[in-house]
Each structure stands twice: as C-alpha cells, then as structure tokens.
Amino acid sequence: MDFQKSKSKENLVRAFAGECMDGAKYQFIIKSCKQEYKFLSDILKTIAKNEMAHAGIFYKLIVKYGKNQATNIDIKAGYSFEPLELLTSLTGSLEVERKESQKIYPEFAKVAKEEGFLDIAQAFDSVAADEEHHVVMLTQVCDRLKNKKLYKCDKETFWCCSNCAHHEMAKEAWKECPSCGFPQGFVMFSLEDRMSSNVLKSPNKNCENNKYSTKNKNNTKKTPQKSNKNK
C-alpha cells in the first residue's frame, strides 16, 4: 500500500506528536516535585526520556516511508491538559498511558498489519508494552500519594538515601537522613513490577539495584562440586 495514502501515516504522526507532548508534560510535572519528592522526580525523568525515545522511533519510521520528504502533515487529535498539581497531573498522565497501551497503540498496530507495514505494527506493539510498564508504576505512585503512603508501608521495608546511601529497614522512611541531613524526598522507594512479580529499584550505585531493574531470583551461589578423583 502507498504509505502517503495510508492510515498508518496519520497514526504515526499522531503517535509522534503525542509522545512529544507526554515527554514535555512529565518535564513540567518534575518541576513541581522539587526536593519534597526528589527521588520521584528521578523516576519521572526516566519516563520522560522513554517518551522522547518513543517519539524518535515514530519519527524515523515517518522519514523512512516518507522517503526523506520534508512535508507538513495535518492531523486531528485530542490531547489532555491538567493543572500542574502533582497528584492531578500524574493521574492525568496515568490515564493517557493506559489509553495508549490498551487501546490506541494496539489499534494502530492492527491497522499497520492490515496495510502491510509490519515494522510499523511491531513498533506500535513494542511501545504499547512500554507504556503498560509506565501504567504499572504510575498506578502505584498515584495510589501511594493519594493515601499519603509514599514513604510508609504496612511492613518493614528497605529505605535508602539517594544522596549518601544511608539505609534502614523500617515501616516508614525518616523525615531527615540521619547521616547527611537530606530531606525525605531523597529517600528511594520500591515499586512492584506486577507484570513480572519483581521489584523496581533505584539507580543509586551505592544501593542494591539499578533503577527499573528487576531482582534476579535465580542469583544463587553455585556450590562447588567435590572431585571424584582418587588420591
């Protein structure tokens, strides 16, 4: 099918514009975090980078099939705008991520397959999975902010300062780090990756895991086998 006349062309441009707006919106939300939610802002910075990476994927496909022709492409689409209050903004972004992962991109992928653009379909499917990962994280963040439990848990939890690596096991994180004096917003918190039943951790090299990496439950020490050689 001729790409210039395809529905996939319009869908790619809509997706590119949407991902750029998502990335920009996360940057605005980050500014409202300040030091009160410093570690949360680090998580949102990574998500913002993810969105711009997605925009790059779609942009390259537009250029590839457009044969490097610089043309204006008109699109009609709706985009949400919320007040830049932390919980309100994050809840709005969560709904956008959910629509993209569960409805919009799967539909775009289906159209691309029907039109014969298999690499475009694969890109939409891949990005949809990425956005579902964001849904998992943001759902937990919003729930914990709403219930004022971002730094509280029902059971003892590992807390680590992202500035100095001071760490403790407790039900609630400290208001001020006992070691460096940095406020609670610098404390790293864990997010459960419900898609793989693992835990998403922080990027600080001084603490246990890298950000968004999952614990390797099979990381057990191998017991050396005894030699059967006769002496």
Short mmCIF file of C-alpha atoms in Angstrom, two decimals:
data_model
loop_
_atom_site.label_atom_id
_atom_site.label_comp_id
_atom_site.label_asym_id
_atom_site.label_seq_id
_atom_site.Cartn_x
_atom_site.Cartn_y
_atom_site.Cartn_z
CA MET A 1 0.00 0.00 0.00
CA ASP A 2 1.14 3.56 -0.74
CA PHE A 3 2.33 4.98 2.59
CA GLN A 4 1.33 8.53 1.61
CA LYS A 5 -2.29 7.39 1.30
CA SER A 6 -2.28 5.05 4.28
CA LYS A 7 -3.93 5.37 7.66
CA SER A 8 -0.63 4.29 9.24
CA LYS A 9 0.99 7.55 8.10
CA GLU A 10 -1.57 9.56 10.06
CA ASN A 11 -1.29 7.22 13.05
CA LEU A 12 2.50 7.56 13.15
CA VAL A 13 2.27 11.34 13.11
CA ARG A 14 -0.38 11.32 15.84
CA ALA A 15 1.77 8.98 17.92
CA PHE A 16 4.87 11.13 17.39
CA ALA A 17 3.04 14.30 18.46
CA GLY A 18 1.51 12.52 21.45
CA GLU A 19 4.82 11.13 22.70
CA CYS A 20 6.45 14.57 22.40
CA MET A 21 3.64 16.09 24.43
CA ASP A 22 3.87 13.33 27.02
CA GLY A 23 7.61 13.88 27.40
CA ALA A 24 7.14 17.63 27.77
CA LYS A 25 4.34 17.19 30.29
CA TYR A 26 6.50 14.97 32.50
CA GLN A 27 9.16 17.70 32.46
CA PHE A 28 6.56 20.17 33.74
CA ILE A 29 5.47 17.75 36.47
CA ILE A 30 9.09 17.25 37.52
CA LYS A 31 9.39 20.95 38.28
CA SER A 32 6.51 20.66 40.76
CA CYS A 33 8.30 17.85 42.65
CA LYS A 34 11.19 19.97 43.97
CA GLN A 35 13.17 18.48 46.88
CA GLU A 36 10.00 17.27 48.60
CA TYR A 37 9.81 14.48 46.02
CA LYS A 38 13.35 14.40 44.65
CA PHE A 39 13.51 10.64 44.05
CA LEU A 40 10.06 10.64 42.42
CA SER A 41 11.34 13.33 40.07
CA ASP A 42 14.22 10.99 39.12
CA ILE A 43 11.71 8.30 38.18
CA LEU A 44 9.69 10.79 36.12
CA LYS A 45 12.85 11.96 34.33
CA THR A 46 13.40 8.39 33.16
CA ILE A 47 9.79 8.10 31.98
CA ALA A 48 10.14 11.42 30.14
CA LYS A 49 13.25 10.06 28.39
CA ASN A 50 11.27 6.94 27.48
CA GLU A 51 8.57 9.07 25.84
CA MET A 52 11.10 11.01 23.77
CA ALA A 53 12.71 7.71 22.72
CA HIS A 54 9.27 6.55 21.55
CA ALA A 55 8.86 9.79 19.61
CA GLY A 56 12.20 9.08 17.94
CA ILE A 57 11.06 5.60 16.90
CA PHE A 58 7.94 7.01 15.23
CA TYR A 59 9.82 9.92 13.67
CA LYS A 60 12.32 7.59 12.00
CA LEU A 61 9.51 5.48 10.55
CA ILE A 62 7.79 8.59 9.17
CA VAL A 63 11.03 9.68 7.49
CA LYS A 64 11.75 6.15 6.24
CA TYR A 65 8.43 5.69 4.48
CA GLY A 66 8.11 9.34 3.53
CA LYS A 67 11.36 8.96 1.56
CA ASN A 68 13.01 11.83 3.45
CA GLN A 69 10.50 14.32 2.09
CA ALA A 70 10.03 17.30 4.43
CA THR A 71 6.29 17.88 4.23
CA ASN A 72 3.68 19.27 6.58
CA ILE A 73 1.23 16.63 7.70
CA ASP A 74 -2.09 17.77 9.09
CA ILE A 75 -3.58 15.72 11.91
CA LYS A 76 -6.64 15.96 14.10
CA ALA A 77 -6.35 14.56 17.61
CA GLY A 78 -7.24 15.37 21.20
CA TYR A 79 -4.69 15.90 23.96
CA SER A 80 -5.36 16.37 27.66
CA PHE A 81 -4.26 19.34 29.74
CA GLU A 82 -4.40 19.22 33.56
CA PRO A 83 -3.40 21.70 36.28
CA LEU A 84 0.24 21.23 37.33
CA GLU A 85 -0.63 19.90 40.77
CA LEU A 86 1.41 16.76 41.40
CA LEU A 87 -1.28 14.13 42.01
CA THR A 88 -3.70 15.64 39.48
CA SER A 89 -1.00 15.77 36.79
CA LEU A 90 0.21 12.24 37.46
CA THR A 91 -3.35 10.88 37.43
CA GLY A 92 -3.92 12.54 34.06
CA SER A 93 -0.68 11.11 32.68
CA LEU A 94 -1.62 7.68 34.02
CA GLU A 95 -4.87 7.76 32.05
CA VAL A 96 -3.01 8.79 28.89
CA GLU A 97 -0.53 5.92 29.36
CA ARG A 98 -3.40 3.48 29.91
CA LYS A 99 -5.23 4.57 26.74
CA GLU A 100 -2.05 4.37 24.68
CA SER A 101 -1.09 0.93 25.95
CA GLN A 102 -4.50 -0.72 25.97
CA LYS A 103 -6.42 0.93 23.14
CA ILE A 104 -4.66 3.43 20.87
CA TYR A 105 -1.40 1.67 20.00
CA PRO A 106 -2.90 -1.82 19.72
CA GLU A 107 -5.43 -0.38 17.24
CA PHE A 108 -2.65 1.41 15.33
CA ALA A 109 -0.69 -1.85 15.21
CA LYS A 110 -3.70 -3.71 13.81
CA VAL A 111 -4.15 -1.11 11.06
CA ALA A 112 -0.45 -1.23 10.17
CA LYS A 113 -0.58 -5.02 9.83
CA GLU A 114 -3.64 -4.81 7.60
CA GLU A 115 -1.88 -2.24 5.41
CA GLY A 116 1.26 -4.38 5.17
CA PHE A 117 3.61 -2.25 7.29
CA LEU A 118 4.85 -4.97 9.61
CA ASP A 119 7.73 -2.95 11.12
CA ILE A 120 5.33 -0.12 11.98
CA ALA A 121 2.98 -2.62 13.59
CA GLN A 122 5.87 -4.05 15.60
CA ALA A 123 6.85 -0.55 16.75
CA PHE A 124 3.34 0.18 18.00
CA ASP A 125 3.15 -3.17 19.79
CA SER A 126 6.54 -2.60 21.42
CA VAL A 127 5.75 0.93 22.59
CA ALA A 128 2.36 -0.24 23.89
CA ALA A 129 4.20 -2.72 26.14
CA ASP A 130 6.49 0.09 27.34
CA GLU A 131 3.51 2.28 28.17
CA GLU A 132 1.90 -0.58 30.10
CA HIS A 133 5.07 -0.66 32.21
CA HIS A 134 4.53 3.04 32.94
CA VAL A 135 0.91 2.29 33.89
CA VAL A 136 2.09 -0.22 36.48
CA MET A 137 4.50 2.27 38.06
CA LEU A 138 2.27 5.34 37.95
CA THR A 139 -0.70 3.44 39.37
CA GLN A 140 1.33 2.63 42.46
CA VAL A 141 2.75 6.15 42.76
CA CYS A 142 -0.70 7.74 42.47
CA ASP A 143 -2.22 5.33 44.98
CA ARG A 144 0.55 5.97 47.49
CA LEU A 145 0.40 9.74 47.04
CA LYS A 146 -3.37 9.73 47.40
CA ASN A 147 -3.20 7.65 50.59
CA LYS A 148 -0.15 9.55 51.88
CA LYS A 149 1.88 6.34 51.89
CA LEU A 150 4.70 7.17 49.51
CA TYR A 151 7.12 6.71 52.39
CA LYS A 152 5.03 4.41 54.58
CA CYS A 153 4.43 0.66 54.38
CA ASP A 154 2.44 -1.87 56.39
CA LYS A 155 5.54 -3.99 56.88
CA GLU A 156 9.23 -3.27 57.34
CA THR A 157 10.76 -2.07 54.08
CA PHE A 158 14.23 -1.26 52.82
CA TRP A 159 14.77 2.53 52.61
CA CYS A 160 17.93 4.05 51.14
CA CYS A 161 19.06 7.67 50.85
CA SER A 162 19.84 8.54 47.24
CA ASN A 163 22.43 11.09 48.38
CA CYS A 164 24.62 9.21 50.85
CA ALA A 165 23.30 5.60 50.73
CA HIS A 166 22.30 5.50 54.41
CA HIS A 167 19.76 2.69 54.67
CA GLU A 168 17.39 1.15 57.19
CA MET A 169 14.64 -1.44 57.48
CA ALA A 170 11.50 0.25 58.82
CA LYS A 171 7.80 0.75 58.19
CA GLU A 172 8.34 4.44 57.48
CA ALA A 173 11.23 6.39 55.99
CA TRP A 174 12.98 9.07 58.04
CA LYS A 175 11.97 12.73 57.71
CA GLU A 176 15.63 13.73 57.57
CA CYS A 177 18.52 11.45 56.74
CA PRO A 178 20.42 10.57 59.96
CA SER A 179 23.71 10.62 58.03
CA CYS A 180 23.64 13.53 55.57
CA GLY A 181 20.61 15.50 56.72
CA PHE A 182 18.91 15.46 53.31
CA PRO A 183 15.07 15.55 53.42
CA GLN A 184 12.75 12.59 52.97
CA GLY A 185 12.24 13.33 49.28
CA PHE A 186 15.70 11.91 48.59
CA VAL A 187 14.75 8.51 50.03
CA MET A 188 14.41 5.82 47.37
CA PHE A 189 11.25 3.74 47.41
CA SER A 190 10.45 0.45 45.69
CA LEU A 191 7.75 -0.11 43.09
CA GLU A 192 6.44 -3.59 42.43
CA ASP A 193 6.61 -4.69 38.82
CA ARG A 194 3.32 -6.58 38.77
CA MET A 195 3.94 -7.83 35.25
CA SER A 196 6.89 -9.91 36.38
CA SER A 197 6.32 -10.09 40.16
CA ASN A 198 9.64 -8.38 40.78
CA VAL A 199 10.58 -5.11 42.42
CA LEU A 200 11.68 -1.93 40.69
CA LYS A 201 14.53 -0.23 42.46
CA SER A 202 16.60 2.90 42.37
CA PRO A 203 19.58 3.95 40.25
CA ASN A 204 21.98 4.79 43.06
CA LYS A 205 25.22 2.81 42.68
CA ASN A 206 25.66 2.72 46.44
CA CYS A 207 22.43 0.80 46.92
CA GLU A 208 21.31 -2.64 45.88
CA ASN A 209 19.82 -2.35 42.39
CA ASN A 210 19.76 -0.14 39.31
CA LYS A 211 16.63 1.83 38.53
CA TYR A 212 13.85 -0.23 36.97
CA SER A 213 15.99 -3.35 37.02
CA THR A 214 14.43 -6.48 38.45
CA LYS A 215 15.87 -8.69 41.12
CA ASN A 216 17.29 -11.93 39.84
CA LYS A 217 15.64 -14.53 42.00
CA ASN A 218 17.85 -17.20 40.48
CA ASN A 219 21.04 -15.44 41.55
CA THR A 220 22.06 -18.20 43.90
CA LYS A 221 25.63 -19.20 44.64
CA LYS A 222 26.77 -22.38 42.98
CA THR A 223 28.09 -24.99 45.34
CA PRO A 224 31.45 -26.31 44.11
CA GLN A 225 31.31 -29.97 43.24
CA LYS A 226 33.61 -32.34 45.06
CA SER A 227 36.25 -34.02 42.99
CA ASN A 228 35.78 -37.75 42.42
CA LYS A 229 39.45 -38.31 41.67
CA ASN A 230 41.14 -40.92 43.79
CA LYS A 231 44.14 -39.79 45.75
#
